[in-house]
CSV table of C-alpha atoms in Angstrom, one decimal:
chain,number,residue,atom,x,y,z
A,1,MET,CA,12.3,-0.1,-14.5
A,2,ASP,CA,15.4,2.0,-14.1
A,3,LEU,CA,16.5,0.9,-10.7
A,4,ALA,CA,20.0,0.6,-9.4
A,5,THR,CA,21.3,-3.0,-9.0
A,6,ASN,CA,21.5,-2.7,-5.2
A,7,LEU,CA,17.9,-1.6,-5.1
A,8,LYS,CA,16.7,-4.3,-7.4
A,9,GLU,CA,18.3,-6.9,-5.2
A,10,GLY,CA,16.5,-5.5,-2.2
A,11,ILE,CA,13.0,-5.9,-3.6
A,12,THR,CA,10.9,-9.1,-3.6
A,13,PHE,CA,7.6,-9.4,-5.4
A,14,PHE,CA,4.7,-11.7,-4.4
A,15,THR,CA,1.1,-12.2,-5.3
A,16,ALA,CA,-1.0,-10.2,-2.8
A,17,TYR,CA,-4.4,-11.3,-1.4
A,18,GLY,CA,-7.2,-8.8,-1.9
A,19,PHE,CA,-7.6,-5.9,-4.3
A,20,ASP,CA,-4.8,-3.5,-3.3
A,21,LEU,CA,-1.1,-3.4,-4.0
A,22,VAL,CA,1.0,-3.8,-0.9
A,23,HIS,CA,4.5,-2.5,-0.1
A,24,LYS,CA,6.4,-3.1,3.1
A,25,GLY,CA,10.0,-2.2,4.1
A,26,SER,CA,12.6,-0.3,2.1
A,27,ALA,CA,15.0,-1.4,-0.6
A,28,LYS,CA,17.6,0.8,1.2
A,29,MET,CA,17.3,-1.1,4.4
A,30,LYS,CA,19.0,-4.4,5.4
A,31,GLY,CA,15.7,-6.3,5.4
A,32,GLY,CA,14.8,-5.0,1.9
A,33,ALA,CA,11.3,-4.4,0.7
A,34,ILE,CA,8.4,-6.6,-0.5
A,35,ILE,CA,5.8,-5.6,-3.1
A,36,GLY,CA,2.5,-7.5,-3.4
A,37,VAL,CA,0.7,-7.4,-6.7
A,38,PRO,CA,-3.0,-8.5,-6.8
A,39,SER,CA,-3.8,-11.5,-9.0
A,40,TYR,CA,-6.2,-9.4,-11.2
A,41,PHE,CA,-3.1,-7.7,-12.7
A,42,TYR,CA,-2.8,-10.9,-14.8
A,43,TYR,CA,-6.3,-10.4,-16.3
A,44,LYS,CA,-6.4,-9.3,-19.9
A,45,SER,CA,-10.2,-9.3,-20.4
A,46,GLU,CA,-13.3,-9.9,-18.4
A,47,GLN,CA,-13.3,-13.5,-19.5
A,48,ASP,CA,-10.1,-14.0,-17.5
A,49,VAL,CA,-11.7,-13.1,-14.2
A,50,THR,CA,-11.7,-16.2,-12.0
A,51,ARG,CA,-15.0,-15.5,-10.2
A,52,SER,CA,-14.8,-18.5,-8.0
A,53,ASP,CA,-11.5,-17.2,-6.4
A,54,ILE,CA,-13.0,-13.8,-5.4
A,55,ARG,CA,-14.8,-13.6,-2.1
A,56,LEU,CA,-16.4,-10.7,-0.1
A,57,SER,CA,-15.8,-10.5,3.6
A,58,GLY,CA,-14.3,-14.0,3.8
A,59,GLU,CA,-16.7,-16.5,2.3
A,60,LYS,CA,-19.4,-14.4,0.6
A,61,THR,CA,-19.5,-14.9,-3.1
A,62,VAL,CA,-19.9,-11.9,-5.5
A,63,PRO,CA,-23.3,-11.6,-7.1
A,64,TRP,CA,-21.7,-11.2,-10.6
A,65,GLN,CA,-25.0,-10.8,-12.4
A,66,SER,CA,-26.0,-7.7,-10.4
A,67,GLU,CA,-25.1,-4.2,-11.6
A,68,ALA,CA,-22.6,-3.7,-8.8
A,69,GLY,CA,-21.1,-7.1,-9.6
A,70,GLU,CA,-20.6,-6.2,-13.3
A,71,ARG,CA,-19.1,-2.9,-12.3
A,72,LEU,CA,-16.6,-4.7,-10.0
A,73,GLN,CA,-15.6,-7.1,-12.8
A,74,ARG,CA,-15.0,-4.3,-15.2
A,75,SER,CA,-12.9,-2.4,-12.7
A,76,LEU,CA,-10.5,-5.4,-12.3
A,77,ILE,CA,-9.4,-5.1,-15.9
A,78,ILE,CA,-6.6,-2.5,-16.1
A,79,GLY,CA,-4.5,-1.8,-19.2
A,80,PRO,CA,-0.7,-2.2,-19.5
A,81,ASP,CA,0.0,1.5,-18.9
A,82,ALA,CA,-2.0,1.5,-15.7
A,83,GLN,CA,-0.1,-1.6,-14.6
A,84,ARG,CA,3.2,0.0,-15.3
A,85,PHE,CA,2.2,3.1,-13.4
A,86,ALA,CA,1.1,1.1,-10.4
A,87,ILE,CA,4.3,-0.9,-10.3
A,88,ALA,CA,6.4,2.2,-10.8
A,89,ARG,CA,4.6,3.8,-7.9
A,90,GLU,CA,5.3,0.9,-5.6
A,91,LEU,CA,8.9,0.9,-6.5
A,92,GLU,CA,9.1,4.6,-5.7
A,93,TYR,CA,7.6,3.9,-2.2
A,94,SER,CA,10.3,1.2,-1.8
A,95,ARG,CA,13.1,3.7,-2.5
A,96,HIS,CA,12.3,5.6,0.6
A,97,GLN,CA,13.2,4.7,4.1
A,98,TYR,CA,9.7,5.5,5.4
A,99,PRO,CA,9.9,3.0,8.3
A,100,VAL,CA,12.8,5.2,9.6
A,101,TYR,CA,10.7,8.4,9.0
A,102,TYR,CA,7.9,6.9,11.0
A,103,GLY,CA,10.3,5.9,13.7
A,104,ILE,CA,11.7,9.4,13.9
A,105,ALA,CA,8.2,10.8,14.1
A,106,ALA,CA,7.4,8.5,17.0
A,107,ALA,CA,10.6,9.4,18.9
A,108,MET,CA,10.0,13.1,18.4
A,109,SER,CA,6.4,12.8,19.6
A,110,SER,CA,7.5,10.9,22.7
A,111,ILE,CA,10.1,13.5,23.5
A,112,VAL,CA,7.6,16.3,23.2
A,113,ALA,CA,5.1,14.4,25.3
A,114,PHE,CA,7.7,13.8,28.0
A,115,SER,CA,8.8,17.5,27.9
A,116,VAL,CA,5.2,18.7,28.3
A,117,TYR,CA,4.7,16.4,31.3
A,118,ASN,CA,8.0,17.4,32.8
A,119,TYR,CA,7.3,21.1,32.4
A,120,VAL,CA,3.8,20.9,33.9
A,121,GLU,CA,5.1,18.8,36.7
A,122,ILE,CA,7.8,21.2,37.6
A,123,ARG,CA,5.6,24.3,37.0
A,124,ILE,CA,2.9,23.1,39.3
A,125,GLY,CA,5.1,21.3,41.7
A,126,LEU,CA,3.3,18.0,41.4
A,127,ARG,CA,6.2,15.9,42.6
A,128,ALA,CA,6.8,18.0,45.7
A,129,LYS,CA,3.1,18.1,46.6
A,130,LYS,CA,2.8,14.3,46.0
A,131,MET,CA,-0.6,14.7,44.2
A,132,LYS,CA,-0.6,11.3,42.5
A,133,ARG,CA,-4.1,11.7,41.0
A,134,LEU,CA,-3.3,15.0,39.4
A,135,GLN,CA,0.1,13.5,38.3
A,136,ALA,CA,-1.8,10.7,36.6
A,137,VAL,CA,-4.2,13.1,34.8
A,138,VAL,CA,-1.3,15.3,33.5
A,139,LEU,CA,0.6,12.2,32.4
A,140,LEU,CA,-2.5,11.0,30.5
A,141,ILE,CA,-3.0,14.3,28.8
A,142,SER,CA,0.7,14.5,27.9
A,143,ALA,CA,0.5,11.0,26.4
A,144,GLY,CA,-2.6,11.9,24.5
A,145,PHE,CA,-1.0,15.0,23.1
A,146,GLY,CA,2.1,13.0,22.1
A,147,GLY,CA,0.0,10.3,20.4
A,148,THR,CA,-2.0,12.9,18.5
A,149,LEU,CA,1.2,14.6,17.4
A,150,TYR,CA,2.5,11.3,16.1
A,151,LEU,CA,-0.6,10.6,14.1
A,152,LEU,CA,-0.5,14.1,12.6
A,153,LEU,CA,3.2,13.7,11.6
A,154,LYS,CA,2.7,10.1,10.3
A,155,ASP,CA,-0.3,11.2,8.1
A,156,SER,CA,1.6,14.2,6.8
A,157,LEU,CA,4.5,12.0,5.9
A,158,THR,CA,2.2,9.5,4.2
A,159,ALA,CA,0.6,12.3,2.2
A,160,TYR,CA,4.0,13.5,1.1
A,161,LEU,CA,5.1,10.0,0.1
A,162,ASP,CA,1.9,9.5,-1.8
A,163,GLU,CA,2.5,12.6,-3.9
A,164,LYS,CA,6.2,11.8,-4.3
A,165,ALA,CA,5.4,8.3,-5.5
A,166,ASP,CA,2.7,9.4,-8.0
A,167,GLY,CA,4.9,12.2,-9.3
A,168,ALA,CA,7.9,10.0,-9.8
A,169,ALA,CA,5.9,7.4,-11.7
A,170,ALA,CA,4.2,10.1,-13.8
A,171,ALA,CA,7.6,11.6,-14.6
A,172,LYS,CA,8.5,8.5,-16.7
A,173,GLY,CA,6.4,9.7,-19.6
A,174,GLU,CA,2.9,10.4,-21.0
A,175,SER,CA,1.9,6.8,-21.1
A,176,TYR,CA,2.6,6.6,-17.3
A,177,VAL,CA,0.4,9.7,-16.7
A,178,ARG,CA,-2.4,8.2,-18.8
A,179,GLY,CA,-2.0,4.9,-17.0
A,180,GLY,CA,-2.1,6.5,-13.6
A,181,ALA,CA,-5.3,8.3,-14.4
A,182,GLU,CA,-6.8,5.0,-15.6
A,183,PHE,CA,-5.5,3.1,-12.5
A,184,TYR,CA,-7.1,5.5,-10.0
A,185,GLU,CA,-10.3,5.7,-12.0
A,186,LYS,CA,-10.6,1.9,-11.9
A,187,MET,CA,-9.8,1.9,-8.1
A,188,LEU,CA,-12.6,4.5,-7.6
A,189,ARG,CA,-15.1,2.4,-9.6
A,190,ARG,CA,-14.1,-0.7,-7.8
A,191,ASN,CA,-14.7,0.9,-4.4
A,192,VAL,CA,-18.0,2.3,-5.5
A,193,ALA,CA,-19.0,-1.3,-6.5
A,194,LEU,CA,-17.7,-2.7,-3.2
A,195,ARG,CA,-19.7,0.0,-1.3
A,196,THR,CA,-22.8,-1.7,-2.6
A,197,LEU,CA,-21.6,-5.3,-2.4
A,198,LEU,CA,-20.0,-5.4,1.1
A,199,PRO,CA,-22.3,-5.6,4.1
A,200,ALA,CA,-20.5,-2.6,5.7
A,201,GLY,CA,-19.6,-1.0,2.4
A,202,ALA,CA,-21.3,2.3,3.1
A,203,SER,CA,-19.2,2.8,6.2
A,204,ARG,CA,-16.0,1.8,4.5
A,205,TYR,CA,-16.2,3.8,1.2
A,206,THR,CA,-17.7,7.1,0.2
A,207,PRO,CA,-20.1,7.4,-2.7
A,208,HIS,CA,-17.2,8.7,-4.8
A,209,GLY,CA,-15.0,5.7,-4.0
A,210,ASN,CA,-12.6,7.1,-1.4
A,211,ASP,CA,-11.9,5.4,1.9
A,212,ASN,CA,-14.3,6.6,4.5
A,213,VAL,CA,-12.4,8.4,7.2
A,214,TRP,CA,-13.7,10.3,10.2
A,215,VAL,CA,-10.8,12.2,11.7
A,216,ARG,CA,-7.5,11.0,10.2
A,217,THR,CA,-6.6,10.9,6.6
A,218,VAL,CA,-4.5,7.7,6.5
A,219,SER,CA,-3.7,8.1,2.8
A,220,THR,CA,-4.3,10.6,0.1
A,221,PRO,CA,-7.9,10.2,-1.3
A,222,TYR,CA,-8.0,8.6,-4.7
A,223,THR,CA,-10.1,11.4,-6.1
A,224,ILE,CA,-7.3,13.8,-5.4
A,225,ARG,CA,-4.6,11.5,-6.9
A,226,TYR,CA,-6.8,10.9,-9.9
A,227,ASP,CA,-7.5,14.7,-10.4
A,228,ARG,CA,-3.7,15.5,-10.2
A,229,LEU,CA,-2.9,13.0,-13.0
A,230,LYS,CA,-5.9,14.1,-15.1
A,231,ASP,CA,-4.7,17.7,-14.8
A,232,LYS,CA,-1.1,16.7,-15.7
A,233,LEU,CA,-2.4,14.7,-18.7
A,234,ALA,CA,-4.5,17.7,-19.9
A,235,GLU,CA,-1.4,19.9,-19.6
A,236,ILE,CA,0.6,17.4,-21.7
A,237,GLU,CA,-2.1,17.2,-24.3
A,238,LYS,CA,-2.4,21.0,-24.4
A,239,GLN,CA,1.4,21.4,-24.9
A,240,ALA,CA,1.3,18.8,-27.6
A,241,THR,CA,-1.5,20.7,-29.4
A,242,LEU,CA,0.3,24.0,-29.1
A,243,GLY,CA,3.5,22.4,-30.4
A,244,GLY,CA,1.7,20.9,-33.4
A,245,ALA,CA,0.0,24.2,-34.2
A,246,SER,CA,3.4,26.0,-34.0
A,247,ALA,CA,5.0,23.4,-36.3
A,248,GLU,CA,2.2,23.8,-38.9
A,249,ALA,CA,2.5,27.6,-38.8
A,250,LYS,CA,6.2,27.4,-39.5
A,251,SER,CA,5.7,25.1,-42.4
């Protein structure tokens, strides 16, 4: 990957536990960044899957002979292009100082919450009237407002970073775009299989394979990320077809 030397030195890779890639920290910060890569990235074929090492909800073994078990096993085999896209995406996350962004969002939300409380307190004259119960209610509402604002800002930043990371990885070439589409397709298939296999799978994943959320959107749904890359791939293929037709017409 085309990373500056100082960024390369700030990133450490390790084998992650579970099915998802992990990134923490930032290569631009003093503590650096760590990127966790799941062990199934080393699988080349279904025969390489170490079934005995894979557990569901702690100690539950996977019923590999079931339809869902077979789907899960197939979803763990991803091609080189998909692997390159996934690593490029994590490296892009590590370029950003997102811990700082989240810290700024928290500080802004706290300031807004305090300002709201202070304004209401002065407006109503709570301090002068010494209405402690009402003061507590206003403080609670202000804190709730600040907390909600922080979550909205944090989720918006996460959605922005998700799109930025996918876009930067896809910009490396057609093989990365194709690999990204494959990567998210396999993630969706994996989650659909886990929805059946896990005891609480139905509450954890949607029928399409997205994370099941109620109010917050903690990260961009995989279906959206998959569709973006499929659309980009279709656009690339269309341009290639038009380019080929134009070359043939000239000849």
